[in-house]
mmCIF file of C-alpha atoms in Angstrom:
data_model
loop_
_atom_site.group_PDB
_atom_site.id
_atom_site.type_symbol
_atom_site.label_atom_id
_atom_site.label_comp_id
_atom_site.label_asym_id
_atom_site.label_seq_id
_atom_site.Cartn_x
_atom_site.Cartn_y
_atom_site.Cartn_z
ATOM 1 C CA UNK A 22 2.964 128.505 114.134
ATOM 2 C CA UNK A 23 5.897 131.040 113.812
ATOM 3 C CA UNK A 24 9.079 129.364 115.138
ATOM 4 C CA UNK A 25 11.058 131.706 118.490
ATOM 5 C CA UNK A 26 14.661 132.125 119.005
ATOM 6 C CA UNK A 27 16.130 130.738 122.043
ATOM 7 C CA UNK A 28 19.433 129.143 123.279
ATOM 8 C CA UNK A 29 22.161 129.746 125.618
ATOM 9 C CA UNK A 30 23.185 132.965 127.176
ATOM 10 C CA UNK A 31 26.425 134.345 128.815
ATOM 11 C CA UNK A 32 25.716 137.383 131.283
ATOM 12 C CA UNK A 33 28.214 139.790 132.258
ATOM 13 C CA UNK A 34 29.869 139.538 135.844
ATOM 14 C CA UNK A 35 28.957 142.825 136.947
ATOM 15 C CA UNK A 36 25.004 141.779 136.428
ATOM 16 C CA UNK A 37 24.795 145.361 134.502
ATOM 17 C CA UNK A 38 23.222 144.602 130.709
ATOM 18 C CA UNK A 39 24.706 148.026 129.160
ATOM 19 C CA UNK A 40 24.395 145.963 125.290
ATOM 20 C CA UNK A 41 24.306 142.927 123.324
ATOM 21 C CA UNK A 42 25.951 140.387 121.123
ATOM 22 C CA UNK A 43 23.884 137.874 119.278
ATOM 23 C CA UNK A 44 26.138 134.972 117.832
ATOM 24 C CA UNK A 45 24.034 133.344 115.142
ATOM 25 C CA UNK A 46 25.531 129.852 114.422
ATOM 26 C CA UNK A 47 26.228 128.345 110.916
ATOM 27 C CA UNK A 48 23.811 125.623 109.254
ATOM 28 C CA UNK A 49 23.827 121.810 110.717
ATOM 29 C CA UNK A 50 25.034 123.426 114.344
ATOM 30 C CA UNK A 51 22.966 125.133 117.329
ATOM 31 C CA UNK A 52 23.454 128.077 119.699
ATOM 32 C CA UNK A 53 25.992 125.975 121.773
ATOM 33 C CA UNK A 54 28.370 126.388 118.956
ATOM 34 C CA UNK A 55 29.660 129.467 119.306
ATOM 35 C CA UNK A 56 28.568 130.938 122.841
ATOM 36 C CA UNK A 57 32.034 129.755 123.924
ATOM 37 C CA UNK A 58 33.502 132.874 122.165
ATOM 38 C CA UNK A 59 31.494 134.939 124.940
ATOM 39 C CA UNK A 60 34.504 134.075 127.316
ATOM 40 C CA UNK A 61 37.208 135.415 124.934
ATOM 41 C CA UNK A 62 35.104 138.197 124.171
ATOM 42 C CA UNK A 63 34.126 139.497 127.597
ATOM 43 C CA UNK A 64 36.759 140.962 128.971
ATOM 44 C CA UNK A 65 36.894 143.459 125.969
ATOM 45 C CA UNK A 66 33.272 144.173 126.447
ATOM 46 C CA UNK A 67 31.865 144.636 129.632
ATOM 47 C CA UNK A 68 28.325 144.508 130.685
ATOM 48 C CA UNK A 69 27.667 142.332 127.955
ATOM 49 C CA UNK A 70 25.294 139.625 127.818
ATOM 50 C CA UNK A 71 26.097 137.012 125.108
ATOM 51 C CA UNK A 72 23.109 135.408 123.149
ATOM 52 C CA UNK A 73 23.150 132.545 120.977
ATOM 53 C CA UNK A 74 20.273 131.391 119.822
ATOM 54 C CA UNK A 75 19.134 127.987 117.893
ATOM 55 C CA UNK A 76 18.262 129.079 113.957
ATOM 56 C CA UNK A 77 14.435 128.212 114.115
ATOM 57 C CA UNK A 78 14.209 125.356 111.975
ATOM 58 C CA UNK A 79 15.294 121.773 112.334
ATOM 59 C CA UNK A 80 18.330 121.198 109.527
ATOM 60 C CA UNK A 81 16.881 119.478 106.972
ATOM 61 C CA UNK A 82 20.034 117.293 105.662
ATOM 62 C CA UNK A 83 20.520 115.697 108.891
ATOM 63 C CA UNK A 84 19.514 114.114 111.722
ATOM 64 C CA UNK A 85 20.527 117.076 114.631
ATOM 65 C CA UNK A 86 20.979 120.902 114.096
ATOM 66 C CA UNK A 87 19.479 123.516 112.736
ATOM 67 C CA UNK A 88 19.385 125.881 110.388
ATOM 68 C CA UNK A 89 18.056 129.495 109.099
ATOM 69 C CA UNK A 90 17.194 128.445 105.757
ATOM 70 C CA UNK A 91 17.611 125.367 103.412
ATOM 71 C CA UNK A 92 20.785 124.488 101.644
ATOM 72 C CA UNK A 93 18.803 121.432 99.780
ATOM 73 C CA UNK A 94 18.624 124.068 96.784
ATOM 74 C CA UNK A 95 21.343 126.553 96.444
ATOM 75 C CA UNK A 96 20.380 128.764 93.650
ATOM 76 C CA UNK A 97 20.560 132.129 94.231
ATOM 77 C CA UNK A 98 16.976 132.695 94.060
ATOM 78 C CA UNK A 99 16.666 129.952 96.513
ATOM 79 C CA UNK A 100 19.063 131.316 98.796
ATOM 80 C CA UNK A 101 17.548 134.672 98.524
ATOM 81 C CA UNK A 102 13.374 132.706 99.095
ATOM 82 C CA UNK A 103 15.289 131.393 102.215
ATOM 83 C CA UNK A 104 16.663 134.036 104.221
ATOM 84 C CA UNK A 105 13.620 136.262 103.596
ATOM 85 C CA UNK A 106 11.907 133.962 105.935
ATOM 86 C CA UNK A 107 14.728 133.841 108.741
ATOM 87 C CA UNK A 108 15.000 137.542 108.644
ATOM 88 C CA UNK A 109 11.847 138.514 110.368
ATOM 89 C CA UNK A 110 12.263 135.245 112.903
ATOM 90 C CA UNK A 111 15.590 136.984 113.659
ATOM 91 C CA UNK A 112 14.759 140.885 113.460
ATOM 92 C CA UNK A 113 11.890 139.462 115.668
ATOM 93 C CA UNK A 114 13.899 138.082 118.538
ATOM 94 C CA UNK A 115 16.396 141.123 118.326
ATOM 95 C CA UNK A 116 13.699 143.571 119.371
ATOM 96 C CA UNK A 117 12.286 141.227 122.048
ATOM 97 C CA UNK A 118 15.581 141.154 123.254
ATOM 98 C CA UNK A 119 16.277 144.482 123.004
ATOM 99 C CA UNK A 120 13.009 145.547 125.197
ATOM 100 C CA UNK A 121 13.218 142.810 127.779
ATOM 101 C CA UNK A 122 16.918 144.529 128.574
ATOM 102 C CA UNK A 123 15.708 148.259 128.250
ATOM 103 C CA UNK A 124 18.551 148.782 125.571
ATOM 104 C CA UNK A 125 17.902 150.693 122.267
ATOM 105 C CA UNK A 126 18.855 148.786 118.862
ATOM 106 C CA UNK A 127 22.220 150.729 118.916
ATOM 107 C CA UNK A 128 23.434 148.697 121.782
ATOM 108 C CA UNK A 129 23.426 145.356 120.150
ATOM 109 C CA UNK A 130 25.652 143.578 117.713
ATOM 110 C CA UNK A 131 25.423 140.468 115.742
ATOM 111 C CA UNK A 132 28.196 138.135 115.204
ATOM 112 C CA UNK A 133 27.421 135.423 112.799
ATOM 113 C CA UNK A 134 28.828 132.639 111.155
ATOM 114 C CA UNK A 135 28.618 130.905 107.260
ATOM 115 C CA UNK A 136 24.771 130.759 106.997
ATOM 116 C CA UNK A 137 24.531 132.886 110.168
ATOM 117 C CA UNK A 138 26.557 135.871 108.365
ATOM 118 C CA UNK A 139 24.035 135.521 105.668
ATOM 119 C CA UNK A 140 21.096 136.000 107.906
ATOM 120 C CA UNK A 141 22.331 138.690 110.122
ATOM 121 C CA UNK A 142 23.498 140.949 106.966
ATOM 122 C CA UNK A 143 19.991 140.487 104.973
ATOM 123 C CA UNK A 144 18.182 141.422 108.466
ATOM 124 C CA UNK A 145 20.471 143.959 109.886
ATOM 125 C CA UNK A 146 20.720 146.205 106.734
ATOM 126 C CA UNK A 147 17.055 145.826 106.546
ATOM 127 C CA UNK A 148 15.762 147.006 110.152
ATOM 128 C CA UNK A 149 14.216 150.194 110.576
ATOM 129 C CA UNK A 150 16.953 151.187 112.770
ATOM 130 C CA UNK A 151 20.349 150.838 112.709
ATOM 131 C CA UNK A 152 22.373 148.638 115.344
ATOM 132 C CA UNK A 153 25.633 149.109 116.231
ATOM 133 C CA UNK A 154 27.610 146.247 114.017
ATOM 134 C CA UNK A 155 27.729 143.557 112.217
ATOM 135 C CA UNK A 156 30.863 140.973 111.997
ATOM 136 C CA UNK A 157 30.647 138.496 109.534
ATOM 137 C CA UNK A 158 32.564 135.374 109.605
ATOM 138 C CA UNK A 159 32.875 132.898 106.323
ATOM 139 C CA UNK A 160 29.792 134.166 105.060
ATOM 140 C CA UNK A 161 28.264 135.494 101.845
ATOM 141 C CA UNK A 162 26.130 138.587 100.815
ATOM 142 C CA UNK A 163 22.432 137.400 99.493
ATOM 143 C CA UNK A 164 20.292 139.993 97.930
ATOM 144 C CA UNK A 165 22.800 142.259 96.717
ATOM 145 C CA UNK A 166 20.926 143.447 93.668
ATOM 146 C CA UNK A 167 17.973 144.613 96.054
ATOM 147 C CA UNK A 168 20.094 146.896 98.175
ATOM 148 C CA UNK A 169 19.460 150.431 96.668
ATOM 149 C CA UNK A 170 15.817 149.794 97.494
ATOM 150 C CA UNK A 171 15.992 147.858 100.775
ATOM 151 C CA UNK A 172 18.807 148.693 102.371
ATOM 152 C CA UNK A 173 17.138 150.780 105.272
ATOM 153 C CA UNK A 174 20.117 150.660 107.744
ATOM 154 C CA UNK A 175 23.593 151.653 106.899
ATOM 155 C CA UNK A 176 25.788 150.022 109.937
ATOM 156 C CA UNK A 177 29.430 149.239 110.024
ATOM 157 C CA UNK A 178 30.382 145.743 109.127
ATOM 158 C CA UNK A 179 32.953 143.502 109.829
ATOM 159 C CA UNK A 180 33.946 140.044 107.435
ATOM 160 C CA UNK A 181 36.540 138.057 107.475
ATOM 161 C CA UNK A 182 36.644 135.077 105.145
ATOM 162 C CA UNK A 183 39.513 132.294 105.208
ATOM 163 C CA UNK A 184 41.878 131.823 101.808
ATOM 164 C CA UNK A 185 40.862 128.188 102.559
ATOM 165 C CA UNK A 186 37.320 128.352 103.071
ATOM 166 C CA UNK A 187 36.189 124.814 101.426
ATOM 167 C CA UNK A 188 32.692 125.587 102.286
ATOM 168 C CA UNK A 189 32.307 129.216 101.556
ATOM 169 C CA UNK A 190 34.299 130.303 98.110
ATOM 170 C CA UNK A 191 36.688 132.669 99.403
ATOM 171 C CA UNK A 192 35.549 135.027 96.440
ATOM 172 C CA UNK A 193 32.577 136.117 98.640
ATOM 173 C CA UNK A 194 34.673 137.909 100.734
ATOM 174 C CA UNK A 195 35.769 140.723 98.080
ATOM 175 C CA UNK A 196 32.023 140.203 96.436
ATOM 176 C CA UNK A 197 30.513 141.671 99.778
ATOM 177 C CA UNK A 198 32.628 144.060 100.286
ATOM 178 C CA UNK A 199 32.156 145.782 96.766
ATOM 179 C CA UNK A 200 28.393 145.177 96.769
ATOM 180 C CA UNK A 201 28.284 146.987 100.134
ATOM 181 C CA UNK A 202 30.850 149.546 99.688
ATOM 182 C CA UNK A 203 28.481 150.707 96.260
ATOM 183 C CA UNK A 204 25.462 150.939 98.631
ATOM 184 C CA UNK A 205 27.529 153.345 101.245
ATOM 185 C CA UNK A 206 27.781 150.965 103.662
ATOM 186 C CA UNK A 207 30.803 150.990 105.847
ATOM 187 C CA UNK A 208 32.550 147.509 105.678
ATOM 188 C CA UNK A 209 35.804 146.528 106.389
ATOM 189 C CA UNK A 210 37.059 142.744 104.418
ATOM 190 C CA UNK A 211 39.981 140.864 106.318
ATOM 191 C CA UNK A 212 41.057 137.741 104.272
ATOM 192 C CA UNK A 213 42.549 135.373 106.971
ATOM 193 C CA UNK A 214 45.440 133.292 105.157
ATOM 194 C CA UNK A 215 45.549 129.344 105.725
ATOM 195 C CA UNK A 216 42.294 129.335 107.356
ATOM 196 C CA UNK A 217 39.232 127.021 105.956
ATOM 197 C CA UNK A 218 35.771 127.139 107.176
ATOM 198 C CA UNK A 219 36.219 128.799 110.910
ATOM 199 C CA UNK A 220 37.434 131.550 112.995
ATOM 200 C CA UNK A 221 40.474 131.914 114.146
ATOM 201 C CA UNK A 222 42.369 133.601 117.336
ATOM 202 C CA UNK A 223 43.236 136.605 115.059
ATOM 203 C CA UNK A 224 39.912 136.474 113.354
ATOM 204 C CA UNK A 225 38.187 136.728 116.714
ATOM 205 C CA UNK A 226 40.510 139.283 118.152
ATOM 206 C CA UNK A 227 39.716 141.970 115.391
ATOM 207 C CA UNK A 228 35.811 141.262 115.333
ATOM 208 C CA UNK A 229 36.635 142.158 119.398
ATOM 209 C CA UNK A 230 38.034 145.353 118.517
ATOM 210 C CA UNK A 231 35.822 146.176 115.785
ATOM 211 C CA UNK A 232 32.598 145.667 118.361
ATOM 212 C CA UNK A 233 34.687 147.886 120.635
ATOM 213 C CA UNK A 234 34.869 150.545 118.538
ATOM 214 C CA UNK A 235 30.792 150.147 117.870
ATOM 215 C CA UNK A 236 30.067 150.553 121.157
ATOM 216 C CA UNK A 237 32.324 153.322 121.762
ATOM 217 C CA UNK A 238 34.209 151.605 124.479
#
């Protein structure tokens, strides 16, 4: 049985849905983990409805959470086995989302963080259409050797990446950004100094802007 996408939701005040950001949470966490940056968010981008759903599968190294894909194994094959199966769950909800709010793939964004980056950039540079962003937060690229055949959509993208990340090697930051610059992708790298795993108020201001500028606001 193919696992669906659901968690909580922010709506805009005005009731309009003009677009839409999808926050896809890191492993071990849920959608409640980052739908609080819908509040911070909003009043940059209005007529937005907020999404954050639960990763489909139950995390597999603890007792609550979820995840996209297993960490039990972190080879890069592994990795790569892994988010080939959340990408479809994912690309999946987008579009139902997309068609229950009459929007076109251009009017939706994904924000995602650590294993959530990692899922949204394998899906989003895969779709058959391209939507309007991606920001990345203490992520990692997966699959960059099968970009010149797969890469389908060429979006802008947004990382940022603490100098502290204990989780994430910081040296994933400048790794994306090469891999994606040499495919003609437009990505922008902001290394956030004294920062570990997380986002930050600057982080999160400049992934506002840059989802701004997407949307042509």
């Amino acid at each position: 049985m193919t696992p669906s996408l659901h968690g909580p939701e922010a709506a805009p005040k005005s009731g309009a849905v003009k677009r839409l950001v999808i926050f896809l949470h890191g492993v071990g966490a849920d959608g409640s983990d980052l739908i609080s940056l819908a509040q911070m968010m909003a009043p940059t981008l209005p007529d937005t409805q907020f999404l954050s759903p639960n990763a489909p599968f139950k995390f597999d190294m603890a007792p609550f959470g979820h995840m996209w894909f297993s960490l039990m194994e972190r080879s890069p094959a592994k990795l790569l086995e892994g988010v080939k199966i959340a990408a479809p769950l994912l690309n999946s909800y987008i579009d139902t989302q997309r068609d229950r709010f009459k929007l076109k793939d251009a009017d939706i964004a994904l924000v995602g963080f650590s294993q959530g980056t990692m899922t949204a950039l394998y899906a989003a540079l895969r779709r058959d259409k391209p939507l309007a962003g991606v920001v990345g937060f203490s992520g990692a690229l997966i699959g960059e050797h099968l970009l010149k055949e797969e890469a389908t959509s060429k979006l802008p993208i947004c990382l940022m990446h603490g100098e502290e990340d204990e989780v994430v090697p910081f040296a994933a930051l400048a790794h994306a950004e090469k891999n994606l610059k040499l495919h003609g992708i437009d990505v922008t790298a902001h290394a956030r100094p004294s920062l570990g795993h997380g986002i930050d108020p600057e982080g999160l201001e400049i992934a506002t802007e840059f989802l701004k500028k997407c949307f042509k606001l």
